[in-house]
Amino acid sequence: MQENQIPPPPPLQTGEPTKVSTNIESVLLGIISMLLLIGAIFIALNYFDIISISKTVPFLSFLPKQKTQNVEIPPKTIIPASQVTPKPEIISGCPVREELCSSGGVLILSEKDKISSFSGIVYSNLVAGEKILSVIAGDIQVENLVSDEKTLVTITDKESGLQANYEFPIDAFELSASSSTISKRGEIIGVISDGSKSFKNLGGGYDNLIFSLQDLATKLYIKIKPATDGKSILLI
């Protein structure tokens, strides 16, 4: 009878532990790579200030950020309303009747009444009884300037910021307006009382009316000329 023999133990498989260890290392390496990639993305987002991680998470304030240069924009200069030159509208109507309006000549002088530039319209050969019309509405005033040998009629309109000036040889204009306020354009303000009186040939003829417009705020003369249709004054 044969004795029971104990079977020998199976031989050790030395390759399996090595294989398991390699798999673990690959997994750990993949996880670390993924974490590094995610960290790099967050650092980039923080650097370009797309997501301000360093501001929202205090202990990550050491993360680098892109340096930005603050450019100071100078404040806008606001000009007070009183210093803004009002832009006059196109003036409809003439200081004389329509048939004579376009015959006026443009007159530009320098150093007139200490104003650097004077611009106006000169009308010549206006006979006695010729009607003079308002070009703007406003308060009317008449002055006889003996030293200048002229009669000055002004109409001021504070709302539009304009002043209309009518200059005649002294005692050559007669006021017919019944009120100190002109209510509308085209209203008769007076007539030529003496057609024989004239200025010293400013426009090349017997000039007996010089019409001009001024800006009330700056006192500067506005360059004007009569329209060819005889119905309006044009700004130039």
PDB file of C-alpha atoms in Angstrom:
ATOM      1  CA  MET A   1       0.000   0.000   0.000  1.00  0.00           C
ATOM      2  CA  GLN A   2       1.406   3.256  -1.102  1.00  0.00           C
ATOM      3  CA  GLU A   3       1.697   6.081   1.351  1.00  0.00           C
ATOM      4  CA  ASN A   4      -0.258   9.270   0.725  1.00  0.00           C
ATOM      5  CA  GLN A   5       2.009  11.790  -0.858  1.00  0.00           C
ATOM      6  CA  ILE A   6       1.557  15.553  -0.320  1.00  0.00           C
ATOM      7  CA  PRO A   7       1.457  17.328  -3.698  1.00  0.00           C
ATOM      8  CA  PRO A   8       4.124  19.934  -4.123  1.00  0.00           C
ATOM      9  CA  PRO A   9       2.962  23.634  -3.971  1.00  0.00           C
ATOM     10  CA  PRO A  10       2.325  25.321  -7.305  1.00  0.00           C
ATOM     11  CA  PRO A  11       5.215  27.256  -8.634  1.00  0.00           C
ATOM     12  CA  LEU A  12       5.195  31.028  -7.882  1.00  0.00           C
ATOM     13  CA  GLN A  13       4.175  33.246 -10.793  1.00  0.00           C
ATOM     14  CA  THR A  14       6.583  36.128 -10.410  1.00  0.00           C
ATOM     15  CA  GLY A  15       5.169  38.187 -13.378  1.00  0.00           C
ATOM     16  CA  GLU A  16       1.672  39.001 -11.912  1.00  0.00           C
ATOM     17  CA  PRO A  17       2.660  41.397  -9.070  1.00  0.00           C
ATOM     18  CA  THR A  18       4.842  43.332 -11.492  1.00  0.00           C
ATOM     19  CA  LYS A  19       1.951  43.639 -13.940  1.00  0.00           C
ATOM     20  CA  VAL A  20      -0.462  44.951 -11.240  1.00  0.00           C
ATOM     21  CA  SER A  21       2.115  47.473 -10.064  1.00  0.00           C
ATOM     22  CA  THR A  22       2.575  48.772 -13.606  1.00  0.00           C
ATOM     23  CA  ASN A  23      -1.182  49.241 -14.031  1.00  0.00           C
ATOM     24  CA  ILE A  24      -1.418  51.243 -10.786  1.00  0.00           C
ATOM     25  CA  GLU A  25       1.439  53.478 -11.857  1.00  0.00           C
ATOM     26  CA  SER A  26      -0.255  54.141 -15.233  1.00  0.00           C
ATOM     27  CA  VAL A  27      -3.537  55.072 -13.539  1.00  0.00           C
ATOM     28  CA  LEU A  28      -1.774  57.375 -11.051  1.00  0.00           C
ATOM     29  CA  LEU A  29       0.215  58.988 -13.858  1.00  0.00           C
ATOM     30  CA  GLY A  30      -2.984  59.590 -15.841  1.00  0.00           C
ATOM     31  CA  ILE A  31      -4.714  61.142 -12.814  1.00  0.00           C
ATOM     32  CA  ILE A  32      -1.736  63.393 -12.093  1.00  0.00           C
ATOM     33  CA  SER A  33      -1.553  64.466 -15.738  1.00  0.00           C
ATOM     34  CA  MET A  34      -5.248  65.264 -15.731  1.00  0.00           C
ATOM     35  CA  LEU A  35      -4.922  67.298 -12.530  1.00  0.00           C
ATOM     36  CA  LEU A  36      -1.945  69.171 -13.936  1.00  0.00           C
ATOM     37  CA  LEU A  37      -3.881  69.933 -17.120  1.00  0.00           C
ATOM     38  CA  ILE A  38      -6.896  71.194 -15.159  1.00  0.00           C
ATOM     39  CA  GLY A  39      -4.611  73.271 -12.940  1.00  0.00           C
ATOM     40  CA  ALA A  40      -2.894  74.781 -15.985  1.00  0.00           C
ATOM     41  CA  ILE A  41      -6.286  75.699 -17.475  1.00  0.00           C
ATOM     42  CA  PHE A  42      -7.400  77.416 -14.263  1.00  0.00           C
ATOM     43  CA  ILE A  43      -4.057  79.251 -13.983  1.00  0.00           C
ATOM     44  CA  ALA A  44      -4.443  80.492 -17.578  1.00  0.00           C
ATOM     45  CA  LEU A  45      -8.030  81.615 -16.958  1.00  0.00           C
ATOM     46  CA  ASN A  46      -6.906  83.443 -13.826  1.00  0.00           C
ATOM     47  CA  TYR A  47      -3.891  84.978 -15.608  1.00  0.00           C
ATOM     48  CA  PHE A  48      -6.019  86.518 -18.353  1.00  0.00           C
ATOM     49  CA  ASP A  49      -8.685  87.505 -15.757  1.00  0.00           C
ATOM     50  CA  ILE A  50     -11.349  85.388 -17.437  1.00  0.00           C
ATOM     51  CA  ILE A  51     -12.086  83.762 -14.072  1.00  0.00           C
ATOM     52  CA  SER A  52     -10.655  85.671 -11.081  1.00  0.00           C
ATOM     53  CA  ILE A  53      -9.739  82.660  -8.975  1.00  0.00           C
ATOM     54  CA  SER A  54      -7.047  84.526  -7.036  1.00  0.00           C
ATOM     55  CA  LYS A  55      -9.657  87.117  -5.972  1.00  0.00           C
ATOM     56  CA  THR A  56     -12.437  84.737  -4.989  1.00  0.00           C
ATOM     57  CA  VAL A  57     -10.177  82.168  -3.238  1.00  0.00           C
ATOM     58  CA  PRO A  58      -7.830  84.023  -0.833  1.00  0.00           C
ATOM     59  CA  PHE A  59      -5.242  81.234  -0.405  1.00  0.00           C
ATOM     60  CA  LEU A  60      -4.745  81.187  -4.188  1.00  0.00           C
ATOM     61  CA  SER A  61      -3.806  84.849  -4.328  1.00  0.00           C
ATOM     62  CA  PHE A  62      -0.234  83.873  -5.234  1.00  0.00           C
ATOM     63  CA  LEU A  63      -1.367  82.777  -8.706  1.00  0.00           C
ATOM     64  CA  PRO A  64       0.120  84.959 -11.450  1.00  0.00           C
ATOM     65  CA  LYS A  65      -2.052  87.577 -13.189  1.00  0.00           C
ATOM     66  CA  GLN A  66      -1.535  89.578 -16.345  1.00  0.00           C
ATOM     67  CA  LYS A  67      -0.366  93.116 -15.610  1.00  0.00           C
ATOM     68  CA  THR A  68      -2.721  95.772 -16.957  1.00  0.00           C
ATOM     69  CA  GLN A  69      -1.914  99.438 -17.416  1.00  0.00           C
ATOM     70  CA  ASN A  70      -4.651 101.782 -16.347  1.00  0.00           C
ATOM     71  CA  VAL A  71      -5.116 104.562 -18.883  1.00  0.00           C
ATOM     72  CA  GLU A  72      -6.659 107.655 -17.378  1.00  0.00           C
ATOM     73  CA  ILE A  73      -9.217 109.275 -19.645  1.00  0.00           C
ATOM     74  CA  PRO A  74      -9.352 113.021 -19.115  1.00  0.00           C
ATOM     75  CA  PRO A  75     -12.767 114.259 -18.041  1.00  0.00           C
ATOM     76  CA  LYS A  76     -14.942 115.900 -20.682  1.00  0.00           C
ATOM     77  CA  THR A  77     -14.952 119.647 -20.645  1.00  0.00           C
ATOM     78  CA  ILE A  78     -18.488 120.887 -20.266  1.00  0.00           C
ATOM     79  CA  ILE A  79     -19.023 124.386 -21.585  1.00  0.00           C
ATOM     80  CA  PRO A  80     -21.635 126.328 -19.619  1.00  0.00           C
ATOM     81  CA  ALA A  81     -24.760 127.106 -21.591  1.00  0.00           C
ATOM     82  CA  SER A  82     -24.015 130.821 -21.327  1.00  0.00           C
ATOM     83  CA  GLN A  83     -20.763 130.318 -23.272  1.00  0.00           C
ATOM     84  CA  VAL A  84     -22.243 128.290 -26.104  1.00  0.00           C
ATOM     85  CA  THR A  85     -22.679 130.352 -29.241  1.00  0.00           C
ATOM     86  CA  PRO A  86     -26.272 129.856 -30.408  1.00  0.00           C
ATOM     87  CA  LYS A  87     -26.568 128.632 -33.949  1.00  0.00           C
ATOM     88  CA  PRO A  88     -28.944 130.998 -35.756  1.00  0.00           C
ATOM     89  CA  GLU A  89     -31.586 129.597 -38.028  1.00  0.00           C
ATOM     90  CA  ILE A  90     -31.970 130.505 -41.671  1.00  0.00           C
ATOM     91  CA  ILE A  91     -33.581 133.928 -41.710  1.00  0.00           C
ATOM     92  CA  SER A  92     -36.687 134.222 -43.850  1.00  0.00           C
ATOM     93  CA  GLY A  93     -37.620 137.708 -44.975  1.00  0.00           C
ATOM     94  CA  CYS A  94     -35.602 140.811 -45.880  1.00  0.00           C
ATOM     95  CA  PRO A  95     -35.233 144.312 -44.435  1.00  0.00           C
ATOM     96  CA  VAL A  96     -36.776 145.674 -47.644  1.00  0.00           C
ATOM     97  CA  ARG A  97     -39.542 144.486 -49.937  1.00  0.00           C
ATOM     98  CA  GLU A  98     -39.026 141.370 -52.035  1.00  0.00           C
ATOM     99  CA  GLU A  99     -38.365 143.222 -55.305  1.00  0.00           C
ATOM    100  CA  LEU A 100     -35.367 145.039 -53.751  1.00  0.00           C
ATOM    101  CA  CYS A 101     -34.030 142.316 -51.473  1.00  0.00           C
ATOM    102  CA  SER A 102     -31.589 140.644 -53.864  1.00  0.00           C
ATOM    103  CA  SER A 103     -30.152 143.991 -54.986  1.00  0.00           C
ATOM    104  CA  GLY A 104     -28.313 144.398 -51.699  1.00  0.00           C
ATOM    105  CA  GLY A 105     -24.530 144.168 -51.773  1.00  0.00           C
ATOM    106  CA  VAL A 106     -22.424 142.282 -49.225  1.00  0.00           C
ATOM    107  CA  LEU A 107     -20.241 144.582 -47.131  1.00  0.00           C
ATOM    108  CA  ILE A 108     -17.325 143.318 -45.014  1.00  0.00           C
ATOM    109  CA  LEU A 109     -15.218 145.766 -43.009  1.00  0.00           C
ATOM    110  CA  SER A 110     -12.480 145.406 -40.395  1.00  0.00           C
ATOM    111  CA  GLU A 111     -12.100 147.194 -37.074  1.00  0.00           C
ATOM    112  CA  LYS A 112     -15.647 148.532 -37.147  1.00  0.00           C
ATOM    113  CA  ASP A 113     -16.644 149.523 -33.596  1.00  0.00           C
ATOM    114  CA  LYS A 114     -13.666 147.513 -32.339  1.00  0.00           C
ATOM    115  CA  ILE A 115     -15.120 144.307 -33.759  1.00  0.00           C
ATOM    116  CA  SER A 116     -12.534 142.311 -35.709  1.00  0.00           C
ATOM    117  CA  SER A 117     -14.908 141.518 -38.563  1.00  0.00           C
ATOM    118  CA  PHE A 118     -18.050 143.280 -39.731  1.00  0.00           C
ATOM    119  CA  SER A 119     -20.423 141.779 -42.248  1.00  0.00           C
ATOM    120  CA  GLY A 120     -23.606 143.299 -43.529  1.00  0.00           C
ATOM    121  CA  ILE A 121     -25.793 144.040 -46.550  1.00  0.00           C
ATOM    122  CA  VAL A 122     -25.823 147.481 -48.138  1.00  0.00           C
ATOM    123  CA  TYR A 123     -28.910 148.821 -49.892  1.00  0.00           C
ATOM    124  CA  SER A 124     -28.627 151.829 -52.184  1.00  0.00           C
ATOM    125  CA  ASN A 125     -31.005 154.338 -53.751  1.00  0.00           C
ATOM    126  CA  LEU A 126     -33.903 153.674 -51.365  1.00  0.00           C
ATOM    127  CA  VAL A 127     -36.345 156.509 -52.022  1.00  0.00           C
ATOM    128  CA  ALA A 128     -38.359 158.435 -49.473  1.00  0.00           C
ATOM    129  CA  GLY A 129     -41.355 156.432 -48.322  1.00  0.00           C
ATOM    130  CA  GLU A 130     -39.664 153.034 -48.924  1.00  0.00           C
ATOM    131  CA  LYS A 131     -40.847 150.599 -46.262  1.00  0.00           C
ATOM    132  CA  ILE A 132     -38.313 148.980 -43.914  1.00  0.00           C
ATOM    133  CA  LEU A 133     -39.314 145.547 -42.618  1.00  0.00           C
ATOM    134  CA  SER A 134     -38.438 143.491 -39.534  1.00  0.00           C
ATOM    135  CA  VAL A 135     -36.289 140.435 -40.180  1.00  0.00           C
ATOM    136  CA  ILE A 136     -36.631 139.051 -36.650  1.00  0.00           C
ATOM    137  CA  ALA A 137     -39.173 139.568 -33.884  1.00  0.00           C
ATOM    138  CA  GLY A 138     -38.074 141.235 -30.650  1.00  0.00           C
ATOM    139  CA  ASP A 139     -37.606 144.515 -28.827  1.00  0.00           C
ATOM    140  CA  ILE A 140     -36.981 147.541 -31.053  1.00  0.00           C
ATOM    141  CA  GLN A 141     -34.894 150.579 -30.168  1.00  0.00           C
ATOM    142  CA  VAL A 142     -33.971 153.706 -32.151  1.00  0.00           C
ATOM    143  CA  GLU A 143     -30.871 155.846 -31.484  1.00  0.00           C
ATOM    144  CA  ASN A 144     -29.586 158.933 -33.261  1.00  0.00           C
ATOM    145  CA  LEU A 145     -25.781 158.765 -33.128  1.00  0.00           C
ATOM    146  CA  VAL A 146     -24.809 162.333 -33.957  1.00  0.00           C
ATOM    147  CA  SER A 147     -21.046 161.725 -33.809  1.00  0.00           C
ATOM    148  CA  ASP A 148     -21.361 158.910 -36.364  1.00  0.00           C
ATOM    149  CA  GLU A 149     -23.972 160.799 -38.397  1.00  0.00           C
ATOM    150  CA  LYS A 150     -26.309 157.846 -38.440  1.00  0.00           C
ATOM    151  CA  THR A 151     -29.559 156.550 -37.026  1.00  0.00           C
ATOM    152  CA  LEU A 152     -29.285 153.066 -35.539  1.00  0.00           C
ATOM    153  CA  VAL A 153     -32.349 150.821 -35.218  1.00  0.00           C
ATOM    154  CA  THR A 154     -31.894 147.532 -33.348  1.00  0.00           C
ATOM    155  CA  ILE A 155     -34.239 144.587 -32.860  1.00  0.00           C
ATOM    156  CA  THR A 156     -33.081 142.093 -30.210  1.00  0.00           C
ATOM    157  CA  ASP A 157     -34.475 138.620 -29.730  1.00  0.00           C
ATOM    158  CA  LYS A 158     -33.100 137.027 -26.557  1.00  0.00           C
ATOM    159  CA  GLU A 159     -34.784 133.706 -27.334  1.00  0.00           C
ATOM    160  CA  SER A 160     -32.876 133.193 -30.589  1.00  0.00           C
ATOM    161  CA  GLY A 161     -29.789 135.075 -29.396  1.00  0.00           C
ATOM    162  CA  LEU A 162     -29.830 137.463 -32.368  1.00  0.00           C
ATOM    163  CA  GLN A 163     -29.744 141.200 -32.853  1.00  0.00           C
ATOM    164  CA  ALA A 164     -30.720 142.833 -36.141  1.00  0.00           C
ATOM    165  CA  ASN A 165     -29.127 146.207 -36.883  1.00  0.00           C
ATOM    166  CA  TYR A 166     -30.466 148.814 -39.330  1.00  0.00           C
ATOM    167  CA  GLU A 167     -28.182 151.789 -39.988  1.00  0.00           C
ATOM    168  CA  PHE A 168     -29.431 154.880 -41.848  1.00  0.00           C
ATOM    169  CA  PRO A 169     -27.918 158.311 -42.511  1.00  0.00           C
ATOM    170  CA  ILE A 170     -28.990 160.452 -39.559  1.00  0.00           C
ATOM    171  CA  ASP A 171     -32.584 161.717 -39.788  1.00  0.00           C
ATOM    172  CA  ALA A 172     -33.195 159.579 -42.886  1.00  0.00           C
ATOM    173  CA  PHE A 173     -35.485 157.078 -41.105  1.00  0.00           C
ATOM    174  CA  GLU A 174     -38.919 157.517 -39.583  1.00  0.00           C
ATOM    175  CA  LEU A 175     -40.204 154.957 -37.091  1.00  0.00           C
ATOM    176  CA  SER A 176     -43.777 153.805 -37.688  1.00  0.00           C
ATOM    177  CA  ALA A 177     -43.951 150.795 -35.358  1.00  0.00           C
ATOM    178  CA  SER A 178     -46.635 151.429 -32.778  1.00  0.00           C
ATOM    179  CA  SER A 179     -45.016 149.337 -30.058  1.00  0.00           C
ATOM    180  CA  SER A 180     -41.531 148.807 -28.620  1.00  0.00           C
ATOM    181  CA  THR A 181     -41.886 145.105 -29.396  1.00  0.00           C
ATOM    182  CA  ILE A 182     -41.977 143.632 -32.898  1.00  0.00           C
ATOM    183  CA  SER A 183     -44.234 140.590 -32.835  1.00  0.00           C
ATOM    184  CA  LYS A 184     -43.386 138.964 -36.164  1.00  0.00           C
ATOM    185  CA  ARG A 185     -41.078 138.989 -39.164  1.00  0.00           C
ATOM    186  CA  GLY A 186     -42.062 141.130 -42.113  1.00  0.00           C
ATOM    187  CA  GLU A 187     -43.706 143.753 -39.925  1.00  0.00           C
ATOM    188  CA  ILE A 188     -43.213 147.365 -41.088  1.00  0.00           C
ATOM    189  CA  ILE A 189     -40.953 149.131 -38.588  1.00  0.00           C
ATOM    190  CA  GLY A 190     -40.592 152.428 -40.455  1.00  0.00           C
ATOM    191  CA  VAL A 191     -39.886 154.193 -43.743  1.00  0.00           C
ATOM    192  CA  ILE A 192     -37.086 156.079 -45.441  1.00  0.00           C
ATOM    193  CA  SER A 193     -37.805 159.736 -44.646  1.00  0.00           C
ATOM    194  CA  ASP A 194     -35.161 161.323 -46.877  1.00  0.00           C
ATOM    195  CA  GLY A 195     -33.886 159.381 -49.867  1.00  0.00           C
ATOM    196  CA  SER A 196     -31.308 162.010 -50.720  1.00  0.00           C
ATOM    197  CA  LYS A 197     -29.236 161.313 -47.646  1.00  0.00           C
ATOM    198  CA  SER A 198     -26.646 158.559 -47.962  1.00  0.00           C
ATOM    199  CA  PHE A 199     -23.456 157.139 -46.500  1.00  0.00           C
ATOM    200  CA  LYS A 200     -20.149 157.694 -48.244  1.00  0.00           C
ATOM    201  CA  ASN A 201     -20.619 155.283 -51.136  1.00  0.00           C
ATOM    202  CA  LEU A 202     -19.908 152.149 -49.106  1.00  0.00           C
ATOM    203  CA  GLY A 203     -21.449 149.957 -51.760  1.00  0.00           C
ATOM    204  CA  GLY A 204     -20.670 152.070 -54.789  1.00  0.00           C
ATOM    205  CA  GLY A 205     -23.966 153.956 -54.896  1.00  0.00           C
ATOM    206  CA  TYR A 206     -26.149 156.161 -52.725  1.00  0.00           C
ATOM    207  CA  ASP A 207     -26.155 153.832 -49.759  1.00  0.00           C
ATOM    208  CA  ASN A 208     -28.890 154.629 -47.273  1.00  0.00           C
ATOM    209  CA  LEU A 209     -29.347 151.337 -45.414  1.00  0.00           C
ATOM    210  CA  ILE A 210     -26.792 148.973 -43.895  1.00  0.00           C
ATOM    211  CA  PHE A 211     -28.343 145.819 -42.441  1.00  0.00           C
ATOM    212  CA  SER A 212     -26.423 143.397 -40.210  1.00  0.00           C
ATOM    213  CA  LEU A 213     -26.950 140.553 -37.730  1.00  0.00           C
ATOM    214  CA  GLN A 214     -25.066 140.064 -34.488  1.00  0.00           C
ATOM    215  CA  ASP A 215     -24.757 137.227 -32.000  1.00  0.00           C
ATOM    216  CA  LEU A 216     -26.008 138.572 -28.660  1.00  0.00           C
ATOM    217  CA  ALA A 217     -23.666 136.384 -26.606  1.00  0.00           C
ATOM    218  CA  THR A 218     -20.406 137.142 -28.415  1.00  0.00           C
ATOM    219  CA  LYS A 219     -21.320 140.457 -30.109  1.00  0.00           C
ATOM    220  CA  LEU A 220     -19.728 139.087 -33.291  1.00  0.00           C
ATOM    221  CA  TYR A 221     -21.277 139.890 -36.648  1.00  0.00           C
ATOM    222  CA  ILE A 222     -22.779 137.008 -38.602  1.00  0.00           C
ATOM    223  CA  LYS A 223     -21.821 136.834 -42.264  1.00  0.00           C
ATOM    224  CA  ILE A 224     -24.936 137.173 -44.393  1.00  0.00           C
ATOM    225  CA  LYS A 225     -26.066 137.827 -47.937  1.00  0.00           C
ATOM    226  CA  PRO A 226     -29.458 138.286 -49.632  1.00  0.00           C
ATOM    227  CA  ALA A 227     -30.998 135.301 -51.370  1.00  0.00           C
ATOM    228  CA  THR A 228     -31.570 135.551 -55.095  1.00  0.00           C
ATOM    229  CA  ASP A 229     -35.284 134.837 -54.699  1.00  0.00           C
ATOM    230  CA  GLY A 230     -35.696 138.004 -52.610  1.00  0.00           C
ATOM    231  CA  LYS A 231     -37.425 136.139 -49.805  1.00  0.00           C
ATOM    232  CA  SER A 232     -34.703 135.458 -47.246  1.00  0.00           C
ATOM    233  CA  ILE A 233     -31.292 136.259 -45.803  1.00  0.00           C
ATOM    234  CA  LEU A 234     -28.656 133.537 -46.146  1.00  0.00           C
ATOM    235  CA  LEU A 235     -25.890 132.802 -43.652  1.00  0.00           C
ATOM    236  CA  ILE A 236     -22.450 132.489 -45.296  1.00  0.00           C
TER     237      ILE A 236
END
